[in-house]
mmCIF file of C-alpha atoms and ligand atoms in Angstrom:
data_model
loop_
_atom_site.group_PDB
_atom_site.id
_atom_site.type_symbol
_atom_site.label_atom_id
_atom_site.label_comp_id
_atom_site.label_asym_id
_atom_site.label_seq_id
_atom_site.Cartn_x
_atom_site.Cartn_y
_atom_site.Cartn_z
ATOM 1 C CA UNK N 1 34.315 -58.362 8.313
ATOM 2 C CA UNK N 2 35.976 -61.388 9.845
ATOM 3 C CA UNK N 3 38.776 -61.383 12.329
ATOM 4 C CA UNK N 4 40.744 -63.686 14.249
ATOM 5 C CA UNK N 5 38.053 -64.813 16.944
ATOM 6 C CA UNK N 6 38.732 -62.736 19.802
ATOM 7 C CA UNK N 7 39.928 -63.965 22.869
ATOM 8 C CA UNK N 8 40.284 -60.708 25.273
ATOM 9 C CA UNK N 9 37.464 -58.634 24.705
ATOM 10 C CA UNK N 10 37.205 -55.001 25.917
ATOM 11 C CA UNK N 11 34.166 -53.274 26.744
ATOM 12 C CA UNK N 12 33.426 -48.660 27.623
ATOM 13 C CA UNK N 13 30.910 -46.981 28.003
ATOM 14 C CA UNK N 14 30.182 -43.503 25.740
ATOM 15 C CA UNK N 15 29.485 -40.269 25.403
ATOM 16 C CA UNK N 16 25.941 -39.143 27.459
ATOM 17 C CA UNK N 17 25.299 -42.248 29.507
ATOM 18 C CA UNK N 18 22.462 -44.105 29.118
ATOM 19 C CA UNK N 19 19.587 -45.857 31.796
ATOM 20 C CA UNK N 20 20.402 -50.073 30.790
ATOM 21 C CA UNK N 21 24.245 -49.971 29.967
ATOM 22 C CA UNK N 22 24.648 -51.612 32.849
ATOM 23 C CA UNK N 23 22.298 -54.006 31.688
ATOM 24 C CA UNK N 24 24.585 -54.495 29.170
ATOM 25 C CA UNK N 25 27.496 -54.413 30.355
ATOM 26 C CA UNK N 26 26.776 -57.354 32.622
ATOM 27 C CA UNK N 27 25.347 -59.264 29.302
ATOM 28 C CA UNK N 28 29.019 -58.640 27.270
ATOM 29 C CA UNK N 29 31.089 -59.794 30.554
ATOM 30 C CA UNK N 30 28.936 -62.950 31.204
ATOM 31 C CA UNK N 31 28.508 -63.974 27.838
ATOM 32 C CA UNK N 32 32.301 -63.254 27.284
ATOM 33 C CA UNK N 33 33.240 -65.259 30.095
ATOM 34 C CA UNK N 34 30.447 -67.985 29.055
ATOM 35 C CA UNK N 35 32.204 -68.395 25.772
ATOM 36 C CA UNK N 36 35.593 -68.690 27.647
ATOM 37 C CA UNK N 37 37.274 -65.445 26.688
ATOM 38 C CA UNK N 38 38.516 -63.034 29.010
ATOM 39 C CA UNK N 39 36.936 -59.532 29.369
ATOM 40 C CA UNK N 40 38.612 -56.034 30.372
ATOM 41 C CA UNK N 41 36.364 -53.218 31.512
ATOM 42 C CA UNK N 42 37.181 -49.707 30.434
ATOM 43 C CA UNK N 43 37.068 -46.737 32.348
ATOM 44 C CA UNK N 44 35.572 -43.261 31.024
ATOM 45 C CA UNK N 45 35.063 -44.201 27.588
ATOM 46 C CA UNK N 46 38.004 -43.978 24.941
ATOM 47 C CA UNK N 47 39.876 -41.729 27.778
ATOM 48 C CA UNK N 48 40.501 -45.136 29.494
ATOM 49 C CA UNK N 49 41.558 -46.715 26.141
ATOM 50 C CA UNK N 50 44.234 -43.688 26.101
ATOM 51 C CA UNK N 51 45.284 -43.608 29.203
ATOM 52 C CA UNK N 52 45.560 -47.444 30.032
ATOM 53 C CA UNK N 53 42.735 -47.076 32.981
ATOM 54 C CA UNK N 54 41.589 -50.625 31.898
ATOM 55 C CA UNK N 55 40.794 -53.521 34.517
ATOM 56 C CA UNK N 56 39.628 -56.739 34.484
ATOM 57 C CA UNK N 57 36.177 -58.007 34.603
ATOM 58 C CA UNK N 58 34.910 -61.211 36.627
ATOM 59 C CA UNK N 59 31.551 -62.427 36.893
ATOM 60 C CA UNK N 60 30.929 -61.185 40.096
ATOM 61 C CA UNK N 61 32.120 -57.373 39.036
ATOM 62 C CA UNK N 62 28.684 -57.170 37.151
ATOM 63 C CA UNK N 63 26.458 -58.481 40.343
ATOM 64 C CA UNK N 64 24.006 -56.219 41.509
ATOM 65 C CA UNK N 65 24.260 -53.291 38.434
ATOM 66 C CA UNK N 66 20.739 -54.876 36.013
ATOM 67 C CA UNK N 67 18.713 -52.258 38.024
ATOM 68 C CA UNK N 68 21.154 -49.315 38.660
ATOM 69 C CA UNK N 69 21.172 -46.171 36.340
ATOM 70 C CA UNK N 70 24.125 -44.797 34.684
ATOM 71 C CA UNK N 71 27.231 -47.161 34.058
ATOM 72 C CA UNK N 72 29.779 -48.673 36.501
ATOM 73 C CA UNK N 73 32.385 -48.105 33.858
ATOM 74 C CA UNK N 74 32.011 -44.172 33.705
ATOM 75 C CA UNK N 75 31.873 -42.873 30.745
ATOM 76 C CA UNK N 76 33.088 -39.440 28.808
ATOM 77 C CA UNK N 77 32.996 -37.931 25.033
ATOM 78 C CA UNK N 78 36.779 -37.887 24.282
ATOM 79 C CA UNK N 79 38.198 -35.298 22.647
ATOM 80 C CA UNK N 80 42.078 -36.793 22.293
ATOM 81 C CA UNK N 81 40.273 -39.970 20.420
ATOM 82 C CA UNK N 82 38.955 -37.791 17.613
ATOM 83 C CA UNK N 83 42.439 -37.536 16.536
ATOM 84 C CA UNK N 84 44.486 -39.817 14.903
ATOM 85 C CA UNK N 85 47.110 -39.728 17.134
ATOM 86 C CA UNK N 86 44.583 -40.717 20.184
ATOM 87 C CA UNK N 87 43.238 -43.770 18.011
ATOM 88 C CA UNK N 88 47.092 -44.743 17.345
ATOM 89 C CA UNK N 89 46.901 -44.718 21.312
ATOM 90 C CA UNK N 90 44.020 -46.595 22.265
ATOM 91 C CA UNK N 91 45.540 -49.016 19.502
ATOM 92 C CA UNK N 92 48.653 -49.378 21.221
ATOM 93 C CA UNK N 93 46.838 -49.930 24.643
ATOM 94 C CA UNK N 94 44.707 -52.471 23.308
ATOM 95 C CA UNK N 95 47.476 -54.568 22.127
ATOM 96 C CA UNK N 96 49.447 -53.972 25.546
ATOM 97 C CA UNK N 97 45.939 -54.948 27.511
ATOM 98 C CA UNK N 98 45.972 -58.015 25.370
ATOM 99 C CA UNK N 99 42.627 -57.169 23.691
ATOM 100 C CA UNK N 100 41.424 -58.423 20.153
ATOM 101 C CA UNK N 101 38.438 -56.993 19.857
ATOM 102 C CA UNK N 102 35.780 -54.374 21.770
ATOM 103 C CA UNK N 103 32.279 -53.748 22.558
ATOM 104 C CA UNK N 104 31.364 -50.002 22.499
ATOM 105 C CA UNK N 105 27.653 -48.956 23.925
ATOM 106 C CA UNK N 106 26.809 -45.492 23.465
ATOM 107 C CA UNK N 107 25.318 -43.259 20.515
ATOM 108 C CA UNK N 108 26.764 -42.498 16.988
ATOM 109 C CA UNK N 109 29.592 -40.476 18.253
ATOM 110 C CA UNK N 110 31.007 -43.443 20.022
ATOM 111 C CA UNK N 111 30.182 -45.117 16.756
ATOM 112 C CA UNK N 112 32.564 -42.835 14.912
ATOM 113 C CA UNK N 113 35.148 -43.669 17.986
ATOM 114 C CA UNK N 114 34.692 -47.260 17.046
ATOM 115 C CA UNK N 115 35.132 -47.639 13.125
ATOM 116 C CA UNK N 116 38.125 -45.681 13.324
ATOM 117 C CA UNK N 117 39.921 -47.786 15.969
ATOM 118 C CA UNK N 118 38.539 -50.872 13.635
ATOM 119 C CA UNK N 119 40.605 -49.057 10.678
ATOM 120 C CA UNK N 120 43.533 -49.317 12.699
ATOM 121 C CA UNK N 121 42.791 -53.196 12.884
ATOM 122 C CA UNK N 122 40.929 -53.425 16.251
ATOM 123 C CA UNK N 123 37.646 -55.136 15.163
ATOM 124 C CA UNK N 124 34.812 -52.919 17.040
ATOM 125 C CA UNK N 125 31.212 -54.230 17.831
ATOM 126 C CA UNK N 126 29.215 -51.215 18.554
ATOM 127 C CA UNK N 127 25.524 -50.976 20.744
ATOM 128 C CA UNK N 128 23.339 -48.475 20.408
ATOM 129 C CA UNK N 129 22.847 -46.775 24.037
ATOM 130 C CA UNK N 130 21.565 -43.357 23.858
ATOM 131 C CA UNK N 131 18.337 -41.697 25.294
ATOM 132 C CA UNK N 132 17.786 -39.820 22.332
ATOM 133 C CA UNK N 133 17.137 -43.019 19.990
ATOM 134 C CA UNK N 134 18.777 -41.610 17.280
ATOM 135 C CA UNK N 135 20.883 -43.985 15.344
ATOM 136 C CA UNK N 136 19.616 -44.310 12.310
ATOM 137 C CA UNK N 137 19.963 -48.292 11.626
ATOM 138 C CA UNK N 138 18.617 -49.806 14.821
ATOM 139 C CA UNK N 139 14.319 -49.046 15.704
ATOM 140 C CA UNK N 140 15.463 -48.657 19.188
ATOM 141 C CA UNK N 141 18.576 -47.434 21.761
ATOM 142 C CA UNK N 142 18.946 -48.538 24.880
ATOM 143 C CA UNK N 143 17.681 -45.884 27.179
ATOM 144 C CA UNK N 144 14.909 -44.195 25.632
ATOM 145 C CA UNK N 145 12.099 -46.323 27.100
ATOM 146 C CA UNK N 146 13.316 -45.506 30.440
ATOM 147 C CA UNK N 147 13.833 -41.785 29.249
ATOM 148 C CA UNK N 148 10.489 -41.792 28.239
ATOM 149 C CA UNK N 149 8.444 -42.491 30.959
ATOM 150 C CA UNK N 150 10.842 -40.927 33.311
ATOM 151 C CA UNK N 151 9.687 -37.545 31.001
ATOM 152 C CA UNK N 152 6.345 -38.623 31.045
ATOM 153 C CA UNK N 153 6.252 -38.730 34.616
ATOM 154 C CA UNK N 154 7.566 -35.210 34.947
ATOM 155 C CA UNK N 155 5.392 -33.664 33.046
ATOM 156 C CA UNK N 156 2.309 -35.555 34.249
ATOM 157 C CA UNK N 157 3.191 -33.480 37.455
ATOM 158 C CA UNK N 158 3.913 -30.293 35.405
ATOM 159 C CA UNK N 159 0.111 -30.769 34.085
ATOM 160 C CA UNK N 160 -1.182 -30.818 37.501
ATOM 161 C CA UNK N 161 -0.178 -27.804 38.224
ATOM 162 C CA UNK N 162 -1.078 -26.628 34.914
ATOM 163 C CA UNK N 163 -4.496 -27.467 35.201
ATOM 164 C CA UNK N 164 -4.699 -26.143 38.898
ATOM 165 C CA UNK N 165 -3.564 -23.006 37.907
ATOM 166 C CA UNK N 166 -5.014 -22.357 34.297
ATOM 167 C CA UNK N 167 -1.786 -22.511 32.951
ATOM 168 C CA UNK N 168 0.316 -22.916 29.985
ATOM 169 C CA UNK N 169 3.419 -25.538 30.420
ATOM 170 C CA UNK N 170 6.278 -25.335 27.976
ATOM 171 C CA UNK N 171 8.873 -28.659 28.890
ATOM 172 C CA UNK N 172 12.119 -28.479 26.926
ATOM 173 C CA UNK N 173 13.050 -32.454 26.277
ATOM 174 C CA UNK N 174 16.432 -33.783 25.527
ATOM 175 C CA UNK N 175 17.434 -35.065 22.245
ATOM 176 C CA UNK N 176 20.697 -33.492 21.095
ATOM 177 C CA UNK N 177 18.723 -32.033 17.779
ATOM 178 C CA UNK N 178 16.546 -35.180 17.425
ATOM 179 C CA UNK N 179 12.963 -35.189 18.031
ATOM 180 C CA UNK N 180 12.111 -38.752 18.888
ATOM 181 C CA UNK N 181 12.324 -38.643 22.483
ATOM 182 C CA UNK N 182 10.239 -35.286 22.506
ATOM 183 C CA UNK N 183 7.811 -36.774 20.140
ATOM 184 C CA UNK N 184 6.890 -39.663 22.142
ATOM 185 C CA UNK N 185 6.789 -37.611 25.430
ATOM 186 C CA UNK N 186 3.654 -35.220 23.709
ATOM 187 C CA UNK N 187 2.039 -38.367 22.444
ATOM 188 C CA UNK N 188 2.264 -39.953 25.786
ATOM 189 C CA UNK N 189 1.529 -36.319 27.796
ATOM 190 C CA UNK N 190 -1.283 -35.825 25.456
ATOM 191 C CA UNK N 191 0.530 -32.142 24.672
ATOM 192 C CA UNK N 192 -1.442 -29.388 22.568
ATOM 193 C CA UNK N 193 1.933 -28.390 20.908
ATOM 194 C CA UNK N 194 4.972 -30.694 19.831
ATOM 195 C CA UNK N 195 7.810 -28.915 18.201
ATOM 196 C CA UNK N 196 10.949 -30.920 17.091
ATOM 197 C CA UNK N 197 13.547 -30.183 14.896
ATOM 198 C CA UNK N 198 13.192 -32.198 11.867
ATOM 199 C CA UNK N 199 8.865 -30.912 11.297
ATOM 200 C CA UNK N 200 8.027 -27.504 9.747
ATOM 201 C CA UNK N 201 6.466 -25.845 12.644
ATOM 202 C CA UNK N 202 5.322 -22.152 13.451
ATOM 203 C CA UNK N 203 4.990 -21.180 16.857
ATOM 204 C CA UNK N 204 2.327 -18.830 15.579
ATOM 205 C CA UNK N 205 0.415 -20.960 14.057
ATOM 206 C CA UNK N 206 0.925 -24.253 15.864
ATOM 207 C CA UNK N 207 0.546 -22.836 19.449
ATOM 208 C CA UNK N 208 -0.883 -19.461 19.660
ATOM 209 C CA UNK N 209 -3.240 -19.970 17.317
ATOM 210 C CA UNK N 210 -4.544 -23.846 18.597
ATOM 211 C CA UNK N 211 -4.614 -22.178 22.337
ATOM 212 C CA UNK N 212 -6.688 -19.628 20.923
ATOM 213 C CA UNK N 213 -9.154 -22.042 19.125
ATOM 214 C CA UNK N 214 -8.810 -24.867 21.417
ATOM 215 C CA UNK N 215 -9.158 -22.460 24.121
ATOM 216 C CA UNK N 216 -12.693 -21.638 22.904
ATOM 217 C CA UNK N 217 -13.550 -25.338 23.229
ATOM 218 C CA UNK N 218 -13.549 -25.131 26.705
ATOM 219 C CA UNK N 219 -9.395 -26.168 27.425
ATOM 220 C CA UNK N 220 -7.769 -23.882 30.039
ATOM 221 C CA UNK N 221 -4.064 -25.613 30.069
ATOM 222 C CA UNK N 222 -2.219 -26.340 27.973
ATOM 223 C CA UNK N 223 1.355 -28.358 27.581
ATOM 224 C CA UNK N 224 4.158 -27.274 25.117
ATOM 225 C CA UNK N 225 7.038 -29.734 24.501
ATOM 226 C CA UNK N 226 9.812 -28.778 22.668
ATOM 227 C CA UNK N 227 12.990 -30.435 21.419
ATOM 228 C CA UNK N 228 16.247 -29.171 23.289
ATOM 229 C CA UNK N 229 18.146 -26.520 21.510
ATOM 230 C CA UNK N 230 15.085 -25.805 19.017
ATOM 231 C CA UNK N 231 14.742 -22.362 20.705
ATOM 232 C CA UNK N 232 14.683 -20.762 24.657
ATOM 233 C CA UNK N 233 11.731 -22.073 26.032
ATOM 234 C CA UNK N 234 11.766 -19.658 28.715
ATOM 235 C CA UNK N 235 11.034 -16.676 25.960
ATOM 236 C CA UNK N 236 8.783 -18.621 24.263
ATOM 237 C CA UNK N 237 6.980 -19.433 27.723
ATOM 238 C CA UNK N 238 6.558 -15.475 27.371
ATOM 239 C CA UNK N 239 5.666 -15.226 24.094
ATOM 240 C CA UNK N 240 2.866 -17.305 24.306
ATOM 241 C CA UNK N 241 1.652 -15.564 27.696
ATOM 242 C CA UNK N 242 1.731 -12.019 25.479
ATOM 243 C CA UNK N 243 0.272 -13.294 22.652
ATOM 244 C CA UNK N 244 -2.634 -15.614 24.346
ATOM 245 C CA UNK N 245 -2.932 -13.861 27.502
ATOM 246 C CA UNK N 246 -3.165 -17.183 29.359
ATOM 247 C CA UNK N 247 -0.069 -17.239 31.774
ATOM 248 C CA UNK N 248 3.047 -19.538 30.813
ATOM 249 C CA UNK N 249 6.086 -21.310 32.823
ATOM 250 C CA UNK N 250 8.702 -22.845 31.469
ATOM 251 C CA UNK N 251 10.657 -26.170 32.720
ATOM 252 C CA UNK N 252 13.897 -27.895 31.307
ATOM 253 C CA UNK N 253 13.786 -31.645 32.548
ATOM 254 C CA UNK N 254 17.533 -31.805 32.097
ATOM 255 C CA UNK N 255 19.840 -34.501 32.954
ATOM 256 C CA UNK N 256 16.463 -36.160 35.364
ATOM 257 C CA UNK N 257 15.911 -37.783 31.837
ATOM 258 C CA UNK N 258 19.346 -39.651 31.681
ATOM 259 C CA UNK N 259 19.391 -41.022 35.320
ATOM 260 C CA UNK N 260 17.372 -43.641 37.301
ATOM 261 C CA UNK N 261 16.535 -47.477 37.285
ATOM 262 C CA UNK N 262 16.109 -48.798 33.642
ATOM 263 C CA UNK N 263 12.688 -49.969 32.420
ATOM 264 C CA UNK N 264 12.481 -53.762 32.599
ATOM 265 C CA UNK N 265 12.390 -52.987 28.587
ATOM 266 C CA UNK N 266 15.560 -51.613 28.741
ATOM 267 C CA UNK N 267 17.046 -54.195 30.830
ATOM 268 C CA UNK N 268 15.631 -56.518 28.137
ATOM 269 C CA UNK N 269 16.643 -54.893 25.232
ATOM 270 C CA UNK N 270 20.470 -54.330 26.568
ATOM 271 C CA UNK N 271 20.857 -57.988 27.612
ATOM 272 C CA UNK N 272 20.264 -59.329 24.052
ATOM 273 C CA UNK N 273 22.154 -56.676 22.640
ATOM 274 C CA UNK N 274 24.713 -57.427 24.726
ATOM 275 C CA UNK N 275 24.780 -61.349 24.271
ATOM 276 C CA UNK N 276 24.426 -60.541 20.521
ATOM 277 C CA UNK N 277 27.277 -58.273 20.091
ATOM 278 C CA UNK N 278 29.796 -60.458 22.174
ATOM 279 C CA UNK N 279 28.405 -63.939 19.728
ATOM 280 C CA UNK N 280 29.842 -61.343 16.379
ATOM 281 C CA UNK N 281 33.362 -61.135 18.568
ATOM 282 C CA UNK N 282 34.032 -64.918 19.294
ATOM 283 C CA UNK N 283 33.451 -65.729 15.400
ATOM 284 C CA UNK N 284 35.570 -63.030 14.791
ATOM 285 C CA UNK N 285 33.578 -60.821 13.537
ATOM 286 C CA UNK N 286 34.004 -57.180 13.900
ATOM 287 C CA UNK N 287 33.263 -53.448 12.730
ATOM 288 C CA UNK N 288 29.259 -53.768 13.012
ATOM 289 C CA UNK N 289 26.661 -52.155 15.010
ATOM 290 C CA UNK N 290 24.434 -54.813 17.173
ATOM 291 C CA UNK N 291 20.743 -53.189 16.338
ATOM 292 C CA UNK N 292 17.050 -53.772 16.876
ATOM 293 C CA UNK N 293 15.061 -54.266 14.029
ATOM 294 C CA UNK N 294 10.900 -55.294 13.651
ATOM 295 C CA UNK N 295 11.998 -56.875 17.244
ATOM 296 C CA UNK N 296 14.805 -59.006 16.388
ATOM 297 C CA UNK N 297 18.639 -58.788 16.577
ATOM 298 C CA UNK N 298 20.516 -58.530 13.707
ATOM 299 C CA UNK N 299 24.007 -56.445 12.989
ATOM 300 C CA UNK N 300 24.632 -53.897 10.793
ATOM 301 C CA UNK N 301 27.861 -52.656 8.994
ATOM 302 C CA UNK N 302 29.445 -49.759 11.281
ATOM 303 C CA UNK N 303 30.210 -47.517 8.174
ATOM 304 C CA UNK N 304 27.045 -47.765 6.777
ATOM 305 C CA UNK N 305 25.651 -46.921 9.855
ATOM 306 C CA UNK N 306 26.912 -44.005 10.184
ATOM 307 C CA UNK N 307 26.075 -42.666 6.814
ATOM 308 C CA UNK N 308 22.398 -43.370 7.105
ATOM 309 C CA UNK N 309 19.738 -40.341 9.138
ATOM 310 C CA UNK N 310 17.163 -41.354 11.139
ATOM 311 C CA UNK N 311 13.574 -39.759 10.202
ATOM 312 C CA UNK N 312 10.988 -38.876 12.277
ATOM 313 C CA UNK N 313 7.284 -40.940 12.990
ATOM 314 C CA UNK N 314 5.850 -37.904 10.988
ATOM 315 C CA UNK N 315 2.825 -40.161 10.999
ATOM 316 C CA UNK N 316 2.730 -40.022 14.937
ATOM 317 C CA UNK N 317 2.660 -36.652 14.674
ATOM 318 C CA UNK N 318 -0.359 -36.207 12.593
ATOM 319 C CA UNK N 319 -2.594 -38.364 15.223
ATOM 320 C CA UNK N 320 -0.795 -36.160 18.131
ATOM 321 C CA UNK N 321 -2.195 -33.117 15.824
ATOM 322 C CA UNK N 322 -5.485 -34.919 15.220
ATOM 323 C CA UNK N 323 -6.266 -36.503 19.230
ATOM 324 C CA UNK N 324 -4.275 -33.263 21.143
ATOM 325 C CA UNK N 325 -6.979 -30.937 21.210
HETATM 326 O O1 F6P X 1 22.998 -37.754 23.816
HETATM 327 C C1 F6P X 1 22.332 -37.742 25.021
HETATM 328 C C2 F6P X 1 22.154 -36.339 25.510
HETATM 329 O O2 F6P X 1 21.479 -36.378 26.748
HETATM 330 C C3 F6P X 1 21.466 -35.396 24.553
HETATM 331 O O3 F6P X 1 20.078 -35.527 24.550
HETATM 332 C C4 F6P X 1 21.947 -34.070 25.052
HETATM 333 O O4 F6P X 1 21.912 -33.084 24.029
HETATM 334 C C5 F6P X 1 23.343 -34.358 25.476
HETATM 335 O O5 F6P X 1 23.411 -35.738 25.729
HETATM 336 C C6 F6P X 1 23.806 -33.603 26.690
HETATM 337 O O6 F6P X 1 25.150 -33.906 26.891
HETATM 338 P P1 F6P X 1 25.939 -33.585 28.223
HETATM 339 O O7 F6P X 1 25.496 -34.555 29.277
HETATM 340 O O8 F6P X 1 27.351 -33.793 27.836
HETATM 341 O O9 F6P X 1 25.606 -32.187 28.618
#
């Protein structure tokens, strides 16, 4: 869709925060300010659209934040903007603040955020920033590399003590329903059991049963990942202790999966996402999603975006199934 080229541009951060939107963040206000436009930084995510909490950027505001966690513009998921009355808001603060058009990093919710404050006439570029690499249009979100081997890290401790104490492991990984993140963490952990959402699965079958026959080949420990909010990991941890007789712990790795310095990937990845999406703004372009695809840039339409569903690397899967043993 083409706008008027912008000359204020906004940028928030949203929803879960991400490891690299700083990284970005620092791309959209340089590049901005390369391409002579002005840029305002936005507090706490559409909050700070609503409630004015808007500043401006310089280039020094984004010194020092390529190699810091989390974002320097906070970020929140906002309730008020999911009704039309808060979009009508942010509207009217964007025209007050002087800006024509706004970078959003964060997941599909923000996404959501974004297409309807571009049906109001604000044109939106969105960037996909979420650990649990789930929007559907773009191969890869900012995050989930440094996610990833912050995971894999954890549990490669977890296994230590697994295999020190004959022990079954069951890790509950983030993904807010999707199974990416979790998927890559058992390939990478070499786990015995991988359970995400969106893959028929038996806990019967696919763990009890491969302890039981793996455990014959000689394998005393085992590791269990499992998607978050699949099922309590602490009564499965129990389950399979009953039903195996080999003694099980449980761990949740939490919010230790969302924090920390961003994988020079990541800082990669969000700094030409970031140039990208603020070149669609100053040709006045607007209402797209900045994604990764076969390794190159391109942009995708926001609405379409949102209607499309990520699958799963089933195929991964199979050679975890096949080399996990
Ligand atoms: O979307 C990122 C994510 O970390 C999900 O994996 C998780 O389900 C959710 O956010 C947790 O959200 P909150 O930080 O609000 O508890």
């Amino acid at each position: 869709m083409e706008t008027k080229k912008a000359k204020r541009i906004g940028v928030l951060t949203s929803g879960g925060d991400a490891p690299g939107m700083n990284a970005a963040i620092r791309a959209v206000v340089r590049s901005a300010l390369h391409g002579g436009m002005q840029v305002m930084g936005v507090h706490h995510g559409y909050n700070g659209l609503i409630n004015g909490d808007i500043v401006e950027m310089n280039v020094r505001s984004v010194s020092e934040i390529l190699h810091r966690g989390g974002t320097i513009l906070y970020t929140a998921r906002c309730k008020e903007f999911r009704t039309h009355e808060g979009v009508l808001k942010a509207k009217e603060n964007c025209e007050k603040f002087g800006i024509d058009g706004l970078v959003v990093i964060g997941g599909d919710g923000s996404f959501r955020g974004a297409r309807d404050l571009s049906i109001e006439g604000i044109p939106c570029v969105g960037i996909p920033g979420t650990i649990d690499n789930d929007i559907s249009c773009s191969d890869y979100c900012i995050g989930f590399d440094t996610a990833l081997n912050t995971a894999v890290e954890a549990v490669d401790r977890l296994r230590d003590t697994s295999q020190s104490h004959d022990r079954c492991n069951v890790v509950e990984i983030m993904g807010h329903g999707a199974g990416h993140l979790a998927l890559e963490v058992g390939i990478a952990c070499g786990a015995s059991a991988i359970w995400v959402n969106e893959i028929e699965f038996s806990p019967d079958k696919d763990i009890v049963d491969r302890i039981m026959t793996t455990g014959k080949t000689g394998k005393h420990h085992f590791i269990v990942i499992v998607g978050e909010g699949i099922t309590d990991v602490h009564a499965l941890a129990k389950y399979i202790e009953e039903k195996t007789g080999v003694e099980s712990r449980a761990t949740v790795l939490g919010h230790i999966q969302r924090g920390g310095t961003p994988t020079a990937k990541d800082r990669v990845m969000a700094t030409q996402l970031g140039n990208y999406a603020v070149g669609l703004l100053e040709k006045g372009i607007g209402n797209r999603v900045v994604v990764i695809k076969e390794d190159h840039v391109e942009d995708f339409d926001i609405l379409e975006a949102l209607k499309m569903k990520k699958s799963i690397n089933q195929k991964l899967y199979e050679v975890a199934k096949t080399i996990n043993i």
